[in-house]
Short mmCIF file of C-alpha atoms in Angstrom, two decimals:
data_model
loop_
_atom_site.label_atom_id
_atom_site.label_comp_id
_atom_site.label_asym_id
_atom_site.label_seq_id
_atom_site.Cartn_x
_atom_site.Cartn_y
_atom_site.Cartn_z
CA GLY Y 869 67.78 53.62 82.10
CA GLN Y 870 64.48 51.81 82.14
CA ASN Y 871 61.27 52.62 84.01
CA ILE Y 872 58.48 50.08 83.93
CA ASP Y 873 55.03 50.53 85.44
CA GLN Y 874 52.30 47.98 85.98
CA PRO Y 875 49.42 47.74 88.46
CA THR Y 876 50.28 46.16 91.77
CA GLU Y 877 47.21 43.97 92.12
CA MET Y 878 44.19 42.80 90.13
CA THR Y 879 41.29 40.51 90.93
CA ALA Y 880 39.18 38.65 88.38
CA THR Y 881 36.61 35.86 88.26
CA GLU Y 882 37.19 32.34 87.05
CA GLY Y 883 36.20 32.03 83.38
CA ALA Y 884 36.51 35.75 82.74
CA ILE Y 885 39.02 37.77 80.72
CA VAL Y 886 41.60 40.06 82.31
CA GLN Y 887 44.00 42.57 80.78
CA ILE Y 888 47.22 43.50 82.58
CA ASN Y 889 48.81 46.71 81.36
CA CYS Y 890 52.45 47.70 81.28
CA THR Y 891 53.98 51.04 80.33
CA TYR Y 892 57.65 51.70 79.93
CA GLN Y 893 60.09 54.55 79.38
CA THR Y 894 63.42 53.30 78.16
CA SER Y 895 66.68 54.54 76.74
CA GLY Y 896 66.81 51.52 74.45
CA PHE Y 897 64.33 48.87 73.40
CA ASN Y 898 64.90 45.42 72.01
CA GLY Y 899 61.70 43.66 72.88
CA LEU Y 900 59.27 43.11 75.72
CA PHE Y 901 58.65 39.90 77.64
CA TRP Y 902 55.91 38.71 79.93
CA TYR Y 903 56.72 36.19 82.64
CA GLN Y 904 54.46 34.39 85.12
CA GLN Y 905 55.70 33.82 88.66
CA HIS Y 906 53.87 31.75 91.25
CA ALA Y 907 54.72 32.45 94.86
CA GLY Y 908 58.11 31.03 95.83
CA GLU Y 909 58.79 29.76 92.31
CA ALA Y 910 60.84 30.78 89.30
CA PRO Y 911 59.44 33.11 86.65
CA THR Y 912 58.33 31.22 83.56
CA PHE Y 913 58.21 32.65 80.04
CA LEU Y 914 54.81 33.57 78.60
CA SER Y 915 55.36 35.81 75.58
CA TYR Y 916 57.70 38.04 73.62
CA ASN Y 917 56.91 41.09 71.45
CA VAL Y 918 59.39 43.12 69.47
CA LEU Y 919 57.10 44.46 66.71
CA ASP Y 920 53.83 46.33 67.15
CA GLY Y 921 50.73 44.19 67.30
CA LEU Y 922 49.20 41.21 68.96
CA GLU Y 923 50.85 37.85 69.63
CA GLU Y 924 48.45 35.06 70.52
CA LYS Y 925 49.36 31.83 72.27
CA GLY Y 926 46.44 29.78 73.49
CA ARG Y 927 44.62 31.52 76.33
CA PHE Y 928 47.34 34.18 76.54
CA SER Y 929 47.86 37.12 74.18
CA SER Y 930 50.28 40.01 74.38
CA PHE Y 931 50.11 43.35 72.61
CA LEU Y 932 52.80 45.95 71.98
CA SER Y 933 52.76 49.57 70.84
CA ARG Y 934 56.31 50.87 70.65
CA SER Y 935 55.29 54.45 69.86
CA LYS Y 936 53.20 54.57 73.03
CA GLY Y 937 55.60 52.57 75.20
CA TYR Y 938 52.71 50.28 76.07
CA SER Y 939 52.00 46.59 76.29
CA TYR Y 940 49.27 44.42 77.73
CA LEU Y 941 48.87 40.77 78.58
CA LEU Y 942 45.40 39.35 77.97
CA LEU Y 943 44.34 36.20 79.79
CA LYS Y 944 41.16 34.47 78.62
CA GLU Y 945 39.04 31.79 80.27
CA LEU Y 946 40.69 32.41 83.59
CA GLN Y 947 41.48 29.42 85.78
CA MET Y 948 42.29 29.33 89.46
CA LYS Y 949 45.85 28.26 88.61
CA ASP Y 950 46.34 31.59 86.82
CA SER Y 951 46.59 33.27 90.22
CA ALA Y 952 50.19 34.48 90.16
CA SER Y 953 52.38 37.52 89.67
CA TYR Y 954 52.79 38.68 86.06
CA LEU Y 955 56.06 40.41 85.30
CA CYS Y 956 56.58 42.76 82.39
CA ALA Y 957 60.22 43.03 81.31
CA VAL Y 958 61.97 45.16 78.73
CA ARG Y 959 65.01 43.79 76.96
CA ASP Y 960 68.19 45.65 76.28
CA LEU Y 961 71.45 44.41 74.92
CA LEU Y 962 74.20 44.00 77.48
CA THR Y 963 77.74 45.13 77.04
CA GLY Y 964 79.70 41.91 76.72
CA GLY Y 965 76.77 39.96 75.31
CA GLY Y 966 73.64 38.48 76.79
CA ASN Y 967 70.20 39.88 77.33
CA LYS Y 968 69.39 42.35 80.06
CA LEU Y 969 65.81 42.10 81.16
CA THR Y 970 64.65 44.97 83.32
CA PHE Y 971 61.57 43.83 85.18
CA GLY Y 972 58.57 45.69 86.49
CA THR Y 973 57.52 44.93 90.05
CA GLY Y 974 54.81 42.59 88.78
CA THR Y 975 51.02 42.51 88.91
CA GLN Y 976 49.62 40.11 91.48
CA LEU Y 977 46.53 38.53 89.91
CA LYS Y 978 44.00 36.82 92.11
CA VAL Y 979 41.40 34.63 90.42
CA GLU Y 980 38.25 34.08 92.43
CA LEU Y 981 35.29 31.71 92.04
CA ASP V 1217 63.13 17.64 84.26
CA ALA V 1218 64.55 20.81 85.74
CA MET V 1219 66.89 22.54 83.31
CA VAL V 1220 68.22 25.26 85.61
CA ILE V 1221 68.83 23.91 89.08
CA GLN V 1222 69.55 26.00 92.14
CA ASN V 1223 70.74 24.68 95.47
CA PRO V 1224 69.79 24.99 98.15
CA ARG V 1225 66.15 26.11 97.90
CA TYR V 1226 66.42 27.82 101.28
CA GLN V 1227 69.62 29.11 102.85
CA VAL V 1228 70.06 30.63 106.27
CA THR V 1229 73.28 32.42 107.16
CA GLN V 1230 74.53 34.68 109.89
CA PHE V 1231 75.28 38.36 109.57
CA GLY V 1232 78.78 38.69 108.13
CA LYS V 1233 79.28 34.96 107.46
CA PRO V 1234 80.22 34.22 103.83
CA VAL V 1235 77.71 32.21 101.87
CA THR V 1236 77.73 30.60 98.43
CA LEU V 1237 74.69 29.87 96.28
CA SER V 1238 74.97 27.46 93.38
CA CYS V 1239 73.35 27.11 90.00
CA SER V 1240 73.70 24.44 87.35
CA GLN V 1241 72.17 24.07 83.91
CA THR V 1242 71.63 21.18 81.50
CA LEU V 1243 70.82 23.43 78.54
CA ASN V 1244 74.41 24.13 77.48
CA HIS V 1245 73.55 27.82 77.25
CA ASN V 1246 76.25 30.40 76.74
CA VAL V 1247 74.90 32.99 79.13
CA MET V 1248 74.20 32.71 82.84
CA TYR V 1249 72.69 35.48 84.98
CA TRP V 1250 72.15 36.18 88.67
CA TYR V 1251 69.14 38.23 89.72
CA GLN V 1252 68.22 39.43 93.20
CA GLN V 1253 64.52 39.69 94.04
CA LYS V 1254 63.41 41.20 97.32
CA SER V 1255 59.91 40.78 98.60
CA SER V 1256 57.29 42.45 96.37
CA GLN V 1257 60.02 43.96 94.20
CA ALA V 1258 61.20 43.37 90.65
CA PRO V 1259 64.06 40.98 90.00
CA LYS V 1260 67.26 43.03 89.68
CA LEU V 1261 70.22 41.90 87.60
CA LEU V 1262 73.46 41.59 89.58
CA PHE V 1263 75.81 40.27 86.88
CA HIS V 1264 76.10 37.80 84.06
CA TYR V 1265 78.58 35.58 82.29
CA TYR V 1266 78.78 35.31 78.53
CA ASP V 1267 80.83 32.13 78.26
CA LYS V 1268 83.79 32.90 80.52
CA ASP V 1269 83.46 36.66 80.32
CA PHE V 1270 82.16 38.21 83.53
CA ASN V 1271 80.01 41.34 83.31
CA ASN V 1272 79.09 43.22 86.46
CA GLU V 1273 76.18 45.67 86.72
CA ALA V 1274 77.37 49.13 87.73
CA ASP V 1275 75.30 49.22 90.91
CA THR V 1276 76.06 45.72 92.17
CA PRO V 1277 77.82 45.97 95.57
CA ASP V 1278 81.38 44.66 95.87
CA ASN V 1279 80.06 42.26 98.50
CA PHE V 1280 78.67 40.14 95.65
CA GLN V 1281 81.00 38.03 93.56
CA SER V 1282 80.50 35.24 91.05
CA ARG V 1283 82.39 32.31 89.58
CA ARG V 1284 81.74 30.19 86.53
CA PRO V 1285 84.20 27.28 86.50
CA ASN V 1286 82.59 25.64 83.45
CA THR V 1287 79.58 25.98 81.14
CA SER V 1288 77.25 24.14 83.46
CA PHE V 1289 77.91 25.75 86.81
CA CYS V 1290 77.77 29.26 88.20
CA PHE V 1291 78.15 30.40 91.81
CA LEU V 1292 77.11 33.51 93.70
CA ASP V 1293 79.36 34.40 96.61
CA ILE V 1294 78.25 36.91 99.23
CA ARG V 1295 81.36 37.79 101.19
CA SER V 1296 79.78 39.47 104.21
CA PRO V 1297 75.99 39.20 104.14
CA GLY V 1298 74.03 42.01 105.70
CA LEU V 1299 70.39 42.02 106.76
CA GLY V 1300 69.57 43.91 103.57
CA ASP V 1301 70.83 41.02 101.46
CA ALA V 1302 67.96 38.77 102.50
CA ALA V 1303 66.17 38.03 99.25
CA MET V 1304 65.34 35.44 96.62
CA TYR V 1305 68.33 34.88 94.33
CA LEU V 1306 67.40 33.73 90.85
CA CYS V 1307 69.77 32.13 88.39
CA ALA V 1308 68.84 32.26 84.72
CA THR V 1309 70.32 31.19 81.41
CA SER V 1310 69.95 32.10 77.76
CA ARG V 1311 71.45 30.50 74.72
CA SER V 1312 72.78 33.74 73.30
CA ASN V 1313 71.91 37.40 73.01
CA ARG V 1314 69.70 37.07 69.96
CA LEU V 1315 66.65 39.31 69.97
CA ASN V 1316 64.06 36.67 70.77
CA GLU V 1317 66.09 34.57 73.16
CA LYS V 1318 64.17 34.04 76.36
CA LEU V 1319 65.62 33.51 79.80
CA PHE V 1320 65.18 30.23 81.61
CA PHE V 1321 65.03 30.66 85.36
CA GLY V 1322 65.85 28.32 88.19
CA SER V 1323 63.46 27.99 91.12
CA GLY V 1324 65.59 30.33 93.19
CA THR V 1325 67.32 30.27 96.55
CA GLN V 1326 65.61 32.13 99.35
CA LEU V 1327 68.36 33.61 101.54
CA SER V 1328 67.71 34.57 105.15
CA VAL V 1329 70.29 36.52 107.16
CA LEU V 1330 70.10 36.29 110.95
#
């Protein structure tokens, strides 16, 4: 099975940098995803890591350490629109094909002026 | 343009009254998934289709069924909704099961059970 932990809530200031951590204990591992979910909306893809190291995409970066079962999402130059829930998800292969993403409960980020 | 479309956005049903949620996709993806997300909880996979092959999660209640009549459409049937089934139901697709394939989500259907 999969167990994924991330903080429930975080607050940060507009223009600042925030790091959202995720730790996981899994029976299998085939990659880690970060999704952003605004209230009442669908999750949208942010990043994917399968190898150790940092993946950078604009204001968003994601880091993975497989030996430590640890990832973080780094958001730079925070904007008010970044206020959302950030979901960490671990991928496993499904019997019969397809991807199984097991999600954490999400970190609710609030960006303040 | 929306690529994974769920209807309706909000659905109200009565306790025990069957309800069907629909999902369509314009991506021509092989895989379609249904997730259940209760308030402040993680999305939980119910089942998925790889092409026409249905794959149920071990802990998905028998009350939940699904149909995929063609590549574009997938339905979630709740035979006898209980109060505990009130949740956001998310449909998602992926092209295949390759390592880096991401899931594309619809905007969800918020189900209320009265």
